[in-house]
Amino acid sequence: MTTEQLINNIAAATGCTPEQIMGNSRIQRVADARAVLQYSLRERNWTLQRIADAFKCDHSSVCCNVRKMVAAMNLIETYKSANNDTEQTVTSQKIEL
């Protein structure tokens, strides 16, 4: 997948335009889409500085967005794990009438 395709896919999934994502809008939906894209680029081994240059921002802003995405994914994994433990406990107990 090319970088352009990645941008278009994230834009389509979030209801933003590629221009909004690559811009400097502070609307939460757009900022979150931008954070997802920056995280995705980092996962493709782009340096923080290269991402920052593409977005015309500081590398520290990119670092903050990448950390935000990692924290969100960790929270989701924790939630899933807690739910799986609860479901296993509930299904392993038999209810007798």
mmCIF file with all atom_site columns, C-alpha atoms in Angstrom:
data_model
loop_
_atom_site.group_PDB
_atom_site.id
_atom_site.type_symbol
_atom_site.label_atom_id
_atom_site.label_alt_id
_atom_site.label_comp_id
_atom_site.label_asym_id
_atom_site.label_entity_id
_atom_site.label_seq_id
_atom_site.pdbx_PDB_ins_code
_atom_site.Cartn_x
_atom_site.Cartn_y
_atom_site.Cartn_z
_atom_site.occupancy
_atom_site.B_iso_or_equiv
_atom_site.pdbx_formal_charge
_atom_site.auth_seq_id
_atom_site.auth_comp_id
_atom_site.auth_asym_id
_atom_site.auth_atom_id
_atom_site.pdbx_PDB_model_num
ATOM 1  C CA . MET A 1 1  ? 0.000   0.000   0.000  1.00 0.00 ? 1  MET A CA 1
ATOM 2  C CA . THR A 1 2  ? 1.367   3.393   -0.927 1.00 0.00 ? 2  THR A CA 1
ATOM 3  C CA . THR A 1 3  ? 1.426   6.354   1.419  1.00 0.00 ? 3  THR A CA 1
ATOM 4  C CA . GLU A 1 4  ? -1.253  8.050   -0.679 1.00 0.00 ? 4  GLU A CA 1
ATOM 5  C CA . GLN A 1 5  ? -3.493  4.986   -0.406 1.00 0.00 ? 5  GLN A CA 1
ATOM 6  C CA . LEU A 1 6  ? -2.926  4.919   3.355  1.00 0.00 ? 6  LEU A CA 1
ATOM 7  C CA . ILE A 1 7  ? -3.948  8.572   3.643  1.00 0.00 ? 7  ILE A CA 1
ATOM 8  C CA . ASN A 1 8  ? -7.037  7.974   1.510  1.00 0.00 ? 8  ASN A CA 1
ATOM 9  C CA . ASN A 1 9  ? -8.041  4.887   3.519  1.00 0.00 ? 9  ASN A CA 1
ATOM 10 C CA . ILE A 1 10 ? -7.728  6.705   6.843  1.00 0.00 ? 10 ILE A CA 1
ATOM 11 C CA . ALA A 1 11 ? -9.621  9.673   5.402  1.00 0.00 ? 11 ALA A CA 1
ATOM 12 C CA . ALA A 1 12 ? -12.443 7.427   4.212  1.00 0.00 ? 12 ALA A CA 1
ATOM 13 C CA . ALA A 1 13 ? -12.612 5.571   7.521  1.00 0.00 ? 13 ALA A CA 1
ATOM 14 C CA . THR A 1 14 ? -12.755 8.757   9.596  1.00 0.00 ? 14 THR A CA 1
ATOM 15 C CA . GLY A 1 15 ? -14.932 10.918  7.379  1.00 0.00 ? 15 GLY A CA 1
ATOM 16 C CA . CYS A 1 16 ? -12.144 13.458  6.856  1.00 0.00 ? 16 CYS A CA 1
ATOM 17 C CA . THR A 1 17 ? -10.531 14.602  3.661  1.00 0.00 ? 17 THR A CA 1
ATOM 18 C CA . PRO A 1 18 ? -6.860  13.932  2.960  1.00 0.00 ? 18 PRO A CA 1
ATOM 19 C CA . GLU A 1 19 ? -6.346  17.706  2.928  1.00 0.00 ? 19 GLU A CA 1
ATOM 20 C CA . GLN A 1 20 ? -7.791  18.004  6.433  1.00 0.00 ? 20 GLN A CA 1
ATOM 21 C CA . ILE A 1 21 ? -5.592  15.205  7.734  1.00 0.00 ? 21 ILE A CA 1
ATOM 22 C CA . MET A 1 22 ? -2.461  16.719  6.226  1.00 0.00 ? 22 MET A CA 1
ATOM 23 C CA . GLY A 1 23 ? -3.443  20.207  7.424  1.00 0.00 ? 23 GLY A CA 1
ATOM 24 C CA . ASN A 1 24 ? -3.340  21.733  10.881 1.00 0.00 ? 24 ASN A CA 1
ATOM 25 C CA . SER A 1 25 ? -7.009  21.562  11.899 1.00 0.00 ? 25 SER A CA 1
ATOM 26 C CA . ARG A 1 26 ? -7.569  21.102  15.627 1.00 0.00 ? 26 ARG A CA 1
ATOM 27 C CA . ILE A 1 27 ? -11.027 19.553  15.225 1.00 0.00 ? 27 ILE A CA 1
ATOM 28 C CA . GLN A 1 28 ? -10.870 16.375  17.321 1.00 0.00 ? 28 GLN A CA 1
ATOM 29 C CA . ARG A 1 29 ? -11.989 14.006  14.563 1.00 0.00 ? 29 ARG A CA 1
ATOM 30 C CA . VAL A 1 30 ? -9.356  15.396  12.200 1.00 0.00 ? 30 VAL A CA 1
ATOM 31 C CA . ALA A 1 31 ? -6.618  15.480  14.842 1.00 0.00 ? 31 ALA A CA 1
ATOM 32 C CA . ASP A 1 32 ? -7.346  11.834  15.720 1.00 0.00 ? 32 ASP A CA 1
ATOM 33 C CA . ALA A 1 33 ? -7.185  10.829  12.041 1.00 0.00 ? 33 ALA A CA 1
ATOM 34 C CA . ARG A 1 34 ? -3.861  12.671  11.787 1.00 0.00 ? 34 ARG A CA 1
ATOM 35 C CA . ALA A 1 35 ? -2.564  10.802  14.842 1.00 0.00 ? 35 ALA A CA 1
ATOM 36 C CA . VAL A 1 36 ? -3.558  7.459   13.305 1.00 0.00 ? 36 VAL A CA 1
ATOM 37 C CA . LEU A 1 37 ? -1.758  8.360   10.088 1.00 0.00 ? 37 LEU A CA 1
ATOM 38 C CA . GLN A 1 38 ? 1.366   9.488   11.917 1.00 0.00 ? 38 GLN A CA 1
ATOM 39 C CA . TYR A 1 39 ? 1.386   6.268   13.944 1.00 0.00 ? 39 TYR A CA 1
ATOM 40 C CA . SER A 1 40 ? 0.929   4.228   10.762 1.00 0.00 ? 40 SER A CA 1
ATOM 41 C CA . LEU A 1 41 ? 3.834   5.999   9.088  1.00 0.00 ? 41 LEU A CA 1
ATOM 42 C CA . ARG A 1 42 ? 5.999   5.379   12.151 1.00 0.00 ? 42 ARG A CA 1
ATOM 43 C CA . GLU A 1 43 ? 5.096   1.686   11.924 1.00 0.00 ? 43 GLU A CA 1
ATOM 44 C CA . ARG A 1 44 ? 6.387   1.815   8.326  1.00 0.00 ? 44 ARG A CA 1
ATOM 45 C CA . ASN A 1 45 ? 9.774   2.897   9.715  1.00 0.00 ? 45 ASN A CA 1
ATOM 46 C CA . TRP A 1 46 ? 9.478   6.572   8.878  1.00 0.00 ? 46 TRP A CA 1
ATOM 47 C CA . THR A 1 47 ? 11.567  8.673   11.261 1.00 0.00 ? 47 THR A CA 1
ATOM 48 C CA . LEU A 1 48 ? 9.828   11.147  13.534 1.00 0.00 ? 48 LEU A CA 1
ATOM 49 C CA . GLN A 1 49 ? 11.566  13.972  11.677 1.00 0.00 ? 49 GLN A CA 1
ATOM 50 C CA . ARG A 1 50 ? 10.459  12.700  8.268  1.00 0.00 ? 50 ARG A CA 1
ATOM 51 C CA . ILE A 1 51 ? 6.846   12.504  9.474  1.00 0.00 ? 51 ILE A CA 1
ATOM 52 C CA . ALA A 1 52 ? 7.137   15.960  11.035 1.00 0.00 ? 52 ALA A CA 1
ATOM 53 C CA . ASP A 1 53 ? 8.472   17.359  7.769  1.00 0.00 ? 53 ASP A CA 1
ATOM 54 C CA . ALA A 1 54 ? 5.550   15.850  5.856  1.00 0.00 ? 54 ALA A CA 1
ATOM 55 C CA . PHE A 1 55 ? 3.071   17.431  8.283  1.00 0.00 ? 55 PHE A CA 1
ATOM 56 C CA . LYS A 1 56 ? 5.006   20.692  8.691  1.00 0.00 ? 56 LYS A CA 1
ATOM 57 C CA . CYS A 1 57 ? 5.206   20.313  12.459 1.00 0.00 ? 57 CYS A CA 1
ATOM 58 C CA . ASP A 1 58 ? 7.758   19.512  15.170 1.00 0.00 ? 58 ASP A CA 1
ATOM 59 C CA . HIS A 1 59 ? 8.963   15.957  15.678 1.00 0.00 ? 59 HIS A CA 1
ATOM 60 C CA . SER A 1 60 ? 7.796   16.258  19.300 1.00 0.00 ? 60 SER A CA 1
ATOM 61 C CA . SER A 1 61 ? 4.200   16.685  18.077 1.00 0.00 ? 61 SER A CA 1
ATOM 62 C CA . VAL A 1 62 ? 4.547   13.486  16.073 1.00 0.00 ? 62 VAL A CA 1
ATOM 63 C CA . CYS A 1 63 ? 6.062   11.719  19.081 1.00 0.00 ? 63 CYS A CA 1
ATOM 64 C CA . CYS A 1 64 ? 3.080   12.804  21.200 1.00 0.00 ? 64 CYS A CA 1
ATOM 65 C CA . ASN A 1 65 ? 0.609   11.481  18.611 1.00 0.00 ? 65 ASN A CA 1
ATOM 66 C CA . VAL A 1 66 ? 2.446   8.163   18.300 1.00 0.00 ? 66 VAL A CA 1
ATOM 67 C CA . ARG A 1 67 ? 2.427   7.752   22.081 1.00 0.00 ? 67 ARG A CA 1
ATOM 68 C CA . LYS A 1 68 ? -1.276  8.620   22.155 1.00 0.00 ? 68 LYS A CA 1
ATOM 69 C CA . MET A 1 69 ? -2.021  5.840   19.670 1.00 0.00 ? 69 MET A CA 1
ATOM 70 C CA . VAL A 1 70 ? 0.107   3.305   21.558 1.00 0.00 ? 70 VAL A CA 1
ATOM 71 C CA . ALA A 1 71 ? -1.709  4.188   24.798 1.00 0.00 ? 71 ALA A CA 1
ATOM 72 C CA . ALA A 1 72 ? -5.097  3.839   23.091 1.00 0.00 ? 72 ALA A CA 1
ATOM 73 C CA . MET A 1 73 ? -4.189  0.439   21.677 1.00 0.00 ? 73 MET A CA 1
ATOM 74 C CA . ASN A 1 74 ? -2.896  -0.723  25.065 1.00 0.00 ? 74 ASN A CA 1
ATOM 75 C CA . LEU A 1 75 ? -6.158  0.379   26.666 1.00 0.00 ? 75 LEU A CA 1
ATOM 76 C CA . ILE A 1 76 ? -8.147  -1.563  24.072 1.00 0.00 ? 76 ILE A CA 1
ATOM 77 C CA . GLU A 1 77 ? -6.040  -4.691  24.678 1.00 0.00 ? 77 GLU A CA 1
ATOM 78 C CA . THR A 1 78 ? -6.500  -4.349  28.443 1.00 0.00 ? 78 THR A CA 1
ATOM 79 C CA . TYR A 1 79 ? -10.258 -3.998  27.978 1.00 0.00 ? 79 TYR A CA 1
ATOM 80 C CA . LYS A 1 80 ? -10.414 -7.024  25.663 1.00 0.00 ? 80 LYS A CA 1
ATOM 81 C CA . SER A 1 81 ? -8.358  -9.084  28.073 1.00 0.00 ? 81 SER A CA 1
ATOM 82 C CA . ALA A 1 82 ? -10.573 -8.122  31.013 1.00 0.00 ? 82 ALA A CA 1
ATOM 83 C CA . ASN A 1 83 ? -13.713 -8.962  29.022 1.00 0.00 ? 83 ASN A CA 1
ATOM 84 C CA . ASN A 1 84 ? -12.325 -12.330 27.938 1.00 0.00 ? 84 ASN A CA 1
ATOM 85 C CA . ASP A 1 85 ? -11.492 -13.196 31.548 1.00 0.00 ? 85 ASP A CA 1
ATOM 86 C CA . THR A 1 86 ? -15.019 -12.232 32.630 1.00 0.00 ? 86 THR A CA 1
ATOM 87 C CA . GLU A 1 87 ? -16.641 -14.206 29.808 1.00 0.00 ? 87 GLU A CA 1
ATOM 88 C CA . GLN A 1 88 ? -14.568 -17.283 30.599 1.00 0.00 ? 88 GLN A CA 1
ATOM 89 C CA . THR A 1 89 ? -15.500 -17.064 34.274 1.00 0.00 ? 89 THR A CA 1
ATOM 90 C CA . VAL A 1 90 ? -19.198 -16.672 33.490 1.00 0.00 ? 90 VAL A CA 1
ATOM 91 C CA . THR A 1 91 ? -19.307 -19.476 30.908 1.00 0.00 ? 91 THR A CA 1
ATOM 92 C CA . SER A 1 92 ? -17.309 -21.858 33.076 1.00 0.00 ? 92 SER A CA 1
ATOM 93 C CA . GLN A 1 93 ? -19.855 -21.633 35.911 1.00 0.00 ? 93 GLN A CA 1
ATOM 94 C CA . LYS A 1 94 ? -22.926 -23.805 35.528 1.00 0.00 ? 94 LYS A CA 1
ATOM 95 C CA . ILE A 1 95 ? -26.242 -22.565 36.731 1.00 0.00 ? 95 ILE A CA 1
ATOM 96 C CA . GLU A 1 96 ? -28.472 -25.262 38.124 1.00 0.00 ? 96 GLU A CA 1
ATOM 97 C CA . LEU A 1 97 ? -32.201 -24.743 38.415 1.00 0.00 ? 97 LEU A CA 1
#
